[in-house]
Amino acid sequence: MDKIEKFISQLLEALGGSASRTEILTSTVFVALGVSTLLAGYIYLIYRVSTRTGFYSKSFNKTLALMSLVTTGIVLSMQTSVFVSLGMVGALSIVRFRNVVKEPLDLFFLFWSISVGIICGTGLYKIALLLSLVVTVALMLLDLVQTPRAPYLLIINAANISVAIALDVVLKRYTKRYRIKSRTVSSRGVNLIIELHTKQENALVGDCSALEGVTSVSLMAHDGELRA
C-alpha cells in the first residue's frame, strides 16, 4: 500500500514539475501581445474600409480586434501548463455563440482575427504579418473582379390579359430576351412579373406605362441576396 501511495505521489510530482513549471519570459509576452495589438488594429481598419456603410457594425469590428488579443493570451497560457490547456479546452467547449452572422465576409474576418491571435501566441510573427498582407491584397483583387449585372424585375398591372400582345412588342424592342416569372389573373385585372436585362430602363418603363390598359409599372433591380 505504501508503495502505491509513493508511486502516485511521484507521478503527481512529475506531472506537476513538467506541466506547471514551464515559464514564458515577460518580454515574450509583451512582444506577442504587442504584435497582436498592431495586427488587431490593422484588421479593424481593413474591416471598416472594406465593409459597406449600410451593413457596418462598430461593435462587431471591436470584437474582431479584441478577439485577436484574447486568443493570443489563451495560447500563451496554454503553453505554460498541460493543466491550463485542459482547463481552457473544457471552458471553451461550453461557450455558445448565438449571434447570427449577417454577411458571409464577416465570418472570414472573424476567422482571420482568431488565426492572427493563435499565430502570435505561438511566436510566429512573420507568418502573421505575411498572412495579413496577403489577405489584404486578395481582398483588393477580388473587389476588382466585375460581377454579372443582376436582372431587372418588371412588374405590370393591367386591366386585362390582352395587354400581353402589345407588351411583347415593347419588351422585344428593349431586351433580347425576357422570362415571365409570375402571371396572376383576377377579376380586378392581371399582374405580370417579368425578368429581363436592359440598358434603357427609363424608356422601357415609359413605353410600358403608355400601353392601353396598363394601370401601373414598376422596375426593380435585385442582386439575388437576402438580408435581414
Short mmCIF file of C-alpha atoms in Angstrom, two decimals:
data_model
loop_
_atom_site.label_atom_id
_atom_site.label_comp_id
_atom_site.label_asym_id
_atom_site.label_seq_id
_atom_site.Cartn_x
_atom_site.Cartn_y
_atom_site.Cartn_z
CA MET A 1 0.00 0.00 0.00
CA ASP A 2 2.85 2.34 0.84
CA LYS A 3 4.48 1.60 -2.50
CA ILE A 4 1.29 2.51 -4.37
CA GLU A 5 0.95 5.80 -2.49
CA LYS A 6 4.62 6.57 -3.12
CA PHE A 7 4.21 5.84 -6.81
CA ILE A 8 1.14 8.09 -7.06
CA SER A 9 2.90 10.94 -5.25
CA GLN A 10 5.94 10.63 -7.52
CA LEU A 11 3.70 10.61 -10.58
CA LEU A 12 1.90 13.74 -9.41
CA GLU A 13 5.19 15.48 -8.70
CA ALA A 14 6.48 14.56 -12.14
CA LEU A 15 3.34 15.86 -13.80
CA GLY A 16 3.39 18.99 -11.73
CA GLY A 17 7.01 19.65 -12.49
CA SER A 18 6.61 19.21 -16.24
CA ALA A 19 3.26 20.88 -16.56
CA SER A 20 3.26 23.84 -14.21
CA ARG A 21 6.90 24.95 -14.10
CA THR A 22 7.17 25.89 -17.74
CA GLU A 23 7.67 29.64 -17.77
CA ILE A 24 7.42 32.20 -20.55
CA LEU A 25 9.65 35.25 -20.49
CA THR A 26 7.93 38.53 -19.77
CA SER A 27 9.50 40.01 -22.89
CA THR A 28 7.95 37.22 -24.96
CA VAL A 29 4.51 38.02 -23.57
CA PHE A 30 4.88 41.73 -24.28
CA VAL A 31 6.13 41.13 -27.82
CA ALA A 32 3.32 38.66 -28.60
CA LEU A 33 0.64 40.98 -27.25
CA GLY A 34 2.24 43.98 -28.95
CA VAL A 35 2.32 42.36 -32.39
CA SER A 36 -1.19 41.02 -31.85
CA THR A 37 -2.38 44.54 -30.94
CA LEU A 38 -0.88 46.04 -34.10
CA LEU A 39 -2.43 43.37 -36.30
CA ALA A 40 -5.75 43.69 -34.47
CA GLY A 41 -5.78 47.41 -35.26
CA TYR A 42 -4.91 46.60 -38.85
CA ILE A 43 -7.83 44.15 -39.11
CA TYR A 44 -10.09 46.78 -37.53
CA LEU A 45 -9.09 49.30 -40.20
CA ILE A 46 -9.42 46.87 -43.13
CA TYR A 47 -12.88 45.76 -41.98
CA ARG A 48 -14.03 49.38 -41.67
CA VAL A 49 -12.76 50.27 -45.14
CA SER A 50 -13.97 47.15 -46.95
CA THR A 51 -17.45 46.94 -45.39
CA ARG A 52 -20.35 48.79 -46.96
CA THR A 53 -21.66 51.58 -44.76
CA GLY A 54 -25.20 50.21 -44.61
CA PHE A 55 -24.04 46.94 -43.07
CA TYR A 56 -21.15 48.16 -40.92
CA SER A 57 -21.28 47.18 -37.23
CA LYS A 58 -18.86 49.00 -34.96
CA SER A 59 -19.46 46.58 -32.08
CA PHE A 60 -18.60 43.62 -34.32
CA ASN A 61 -15.48 45.41 -35.53
CA LYS A 62 -14.33 46.00 -31.95
CA THR A 63 -14.98 42.33 -31.25
CA LEU A 64 -12.66 41.39 -34.12
CA ALA A 65 -9.83 43.47 -32.67
CA LEU A 66 -10.28 42.20 -29.12
CA MET A 67 -10.63 38.60 -30.31
CA SER A 68 -7.01 38.58 -31.51
CA LEU A 69 -5.70 39.79 -28.14
CA VAL A 70 -7.77 37.32 -26.13
CA THR A 71 -6.75 34.44 -28.39
CA THR A 72 -3.08 35.39 -28.05
CA GLY A 73 -3.40 35.39 -24.26
CA ILE A 74 -5.10 31.99 -24.30
CA VAL A 75 -2.40 30.44 -26.49
CA LEU A 76 0.37 31.87 -24.29
CA SER A 77 -1.32 30.48 -21.18
CA MET A 78 -1.77 27.05 -22.75
CA GLN A 79 1.99 26.86 -23.36
CA THR A 80 2.77 27.15 -19.66
CA SER A 81 0.91 24.10 -18.38
CA VAL A 82 -0.87 20.99 -19.57
CA PHE A 83 -3.42 21.54 -16.81
CA VAL A 84 -4.15 25.05 -18.07
CA SER A 85 -4.53 23.66 -21.59
CA LEU A 86 -7.08 21.10 -20.45
CA GLY A 87 -8.88 23.74 -18.43
CA MET A 88 -9.07 26.07 -21.42
CA VAL A 89 -10.43 23.31 -23.64
CA GLY A 90 -13.08 22.49 -21.07
CA ALA A 91 -14.04 26.12 -20.56
CA LEU A 92 -14.23 26.94 -24.28
CA SER A 93 -16.28 23.82 -25.01
CA ILE A 94 -19.26 25.25 -23.12
CA VAL A 95 -19.21 28.61 -24.94
CA ARG A 96 -22.04 29.09 -27.42
CA PHE A 97 -22.14 31.89 -29.98
CA ARG A 98 -25.75 32.71 -30.78
CA ASN A 99 -25.35 35.90 -32.82
CA VAL A 100 -26.20 35.39 -36.48
CA VAL A 101 -23.50 36.47 -38.94
CA LYS A 102 -25.29 38.83 -41.33
CA GLU A 103 -22.61 38.97 -44.01
CA PRO A 104 -20.57 35.95 -45.21
CA LEU A 105 -17.48 38.18 -45.26
CA ASP A 106 -17.90 38.80 -41.51
CA LEU A 107 -17.24 35.12 -40.88
CA PHE A 108 -13.98 35.42 -42.80
CA PHE A 109 -12.86 38.43 -40.75
CA LEU A 110 -13.71 36.59 -37.54
CA PHE A 111 -11.62 33.58 -38.58
CA TRP A 112 -8.79 35.91 -39.65
CA SER A 113 -8.77 37.62 -36.26
CA ILE A 114 -8.68 34.31 -34.36
CA SER A 115 -5.94 32.96 -36.64
CA VAL A 116 -3.76 36.02 -36.04
CA GLY A 117 -4.19 35.57 -32.29
CA ILE A 118 -3.17 31.91 -32.44
CA ILE A 119 -0.15 32.60 -34.67
CA CYS A 120 1.08 35.47 -32.50
CA GLY A 121 0.60 33.35 -29.39
CA THR A 122 2.93 30.73 -30.80
CA GLY A 123 5.57 33.34 -31.67
CA LEU A 124 5.33 33.04 -35.46
CA TYR A 125 5.12 36.78 -36.04
CA LYS A 126 6.45 36.74 -39.60
CA ILE A 127 3.69 34.36 -40.65
CA ALA A 128 1.05 36.58 -39.01
CA LEU A 129 2.36 39.67 -40.80
CA LEU A 130 2.69 37.92 -44.15
CA LEU A 131 -0.78 36.38 -43.80
CA SER A 132 -2.35 39.79 -43.13
CA LEU A 133 -0.63 41.36 -46.14
CA VAL A 134 -1.61 38.51 -48.47
CA VAL A 135 -5.22 38.59 -47.25
CA THR A 136 -5.40 42.37 -47.84
CA VAL A 137 -4.07 42.05 -51.38
CA ALA A 138 -6.50 39.21 -52.08
CA LEU A 139 -9.44 41.31 -50.86
CA MET A 140 -8.41 44.21 -53.08
CA LEU A 141 -8.03 41.99 -56.15
CA LEU A 142 -11.37 40.26 -55.58
CA ASP A 143 -13.10 43.65 -55.32
CA LEU A 144 -11.80 44.48 -58.80
CA VAL A 145 -13.48 41.43 -60.33
CA GLN A 146 -16.63 42.51 -62.14
CA THR A 147 -19.76 40.56 -61.29
CA PRO A 148 -22.51 39.91 -63.86
CA ARG A 149 -25.21 42.55 -63.89
CA ALA A 150 -28.28 41.47 -61.96
CA PRO A 151 -31.55 41.15 -63.92
CA TYR A 152 -34.45 43.55 -63.50
CA LEU A 153 -37.91 42.58 -62.39
CA LEU A 154 -40.64 44.36 -64.35
CA ILE A 155 -43.98 44.38 -62.52
CA ILE A 156 -47.02 45.35 -64.57
CA ASN A 157 -50.64 45.68 -63.51
CA ALA A 158 -53.16 45.80 -66.33
CA ALA A 159 -56.92 45.74 -66.76
CA ASN A 160 -56.97 42.58 -68.90
CA ILE A 161 -54.72 39.86 -70.30
CA SER A 162 -54.92 41.22 -73.86
CA VAL A 163 -52.20 43.72 -72.98
CA ALA A 164 -49.67 40.88 -73.19
CA ILE A 165 -49.56 41.08 -77.00
CA ALA A 166 -48.62 44.76 -77.07
CA LEU A 167 -46.28 44.25 -74.14
CA ASP A 168 -44.38 41.55 -76.06
CA VAL A 169 -43.60 44.05 -78.82
CA VAL A 170 -42.26 46.61 -76.32
CA LEU A 171 -40.12 44.06 -74.48
CA LYS A 172 -38.52 42.78 -77.68
CA ARG A 173 -37.61 46.38 -78.53
CA TYR A 174 -35.58 46.94 -75.34
CA THR A 175 -34.28 43.48 -74.46
CA LYS A 176 -33.04 40.44 -76.33
CA ARG A 177 -34.89 38.00 -74.15
CA TYR A 178 -37.15 38.00 -71.13
CA ARG A 179 -38.91 35.49 -68.93
CA ILE A 180 -42.28 35.74 -67.23
CA LYS A 181 -41.74 34.77 -63.59
CA SER A 182 -45.33 35.18 -62.43
CA ARG A 183 -48.74 35.68 -64.04
CA THR A 184 -51.74 36.41 -61.80
CA VAL A 185 -55.22 36.92 -63.26
CA SER A 186 -58.17 38.06 -61.17
CA SER A 187 -61.45 39.91 -61.57
CA ARG A 188 -59.61 43.18 -60.97
CA GLY A 189 -57.12 42.59 -63.80
CA VAL A 190 -53.79 40.87 -64.45
CA ASN A 191 -50.44 41.11 -62.68
CA LEU A 192 -47.23 40.18 -64.52
CA ILE A 193 -43.69 39.83 -63.09
CA ILE A 194 -41.08 39.65 -65.85
CA GLU A 195 -37.32 39.07 -65.52
CA LEU A 196 -35.18 40.85 -68.08
CA HIS A 197 -31.92 42.68 -68.87
CA THR A 198 -31.94 46.17 -70.35
CA LYS A 199 -29.81 49.30 -70.56
CA GLN A 200 -32.74 51.64 -71.33
CA GLU A 201 -34.69 51.50 -68.11
CA ASN A 202 -36.50 54.83 -68.40
CA ALA A 203 -37.57 54.29 -71.99
CA LEU A 204 -38.83 50.79 -71.19
CA VAL A 205 -40.92 51.97 -68.25
CA GLY A 206 -42.29 54.88 -70.29
CA ASP A 207 -43.39 52.72 -73.22
CA CYS A 208 -44.92 50.08 -70.94
CA SER A 209 -46.93 52.65 -68.98
CA ALA A 210 -48.20 54.16 -72.27
CA LEU A 211 -49.82 50.88 -73.31
CA GLU A 212 -53.61 50.85 -73.27
CA GLY A 213 -55.00 49.06 -70.23
CA VAL A 214 -51.82 49.28 -68.12
CA THR A 215 -52.55 50.76 -64.69
CA SER A 216 -49.10 50.64 -63.07
CA VAL A 217 -45.49 49.75 -63.96
CA SER A 218 -42.59 49.04 -61.56
CA LEU A 219 -39.00 48.17 -62.42
CA MET A 220 -36.91 46.62 -59.65
CA ALA A 221 -33.23 45.66 -59.51
CA HIS A 222 -32.21 42.77 -57.27
CA ASP A 223 -28.73 41.31 -56.69
CA GLY A 224 -30.03 37.93 -55.51
CA GLU A 225 -29.01 38.38 -51.85
CA LEU A 226 -31.42 38.32 -48.93
CA ARG A 227 -30.54 40.43 -45.91
CA ALA A 228 -32.33 40.73 -42.61
#
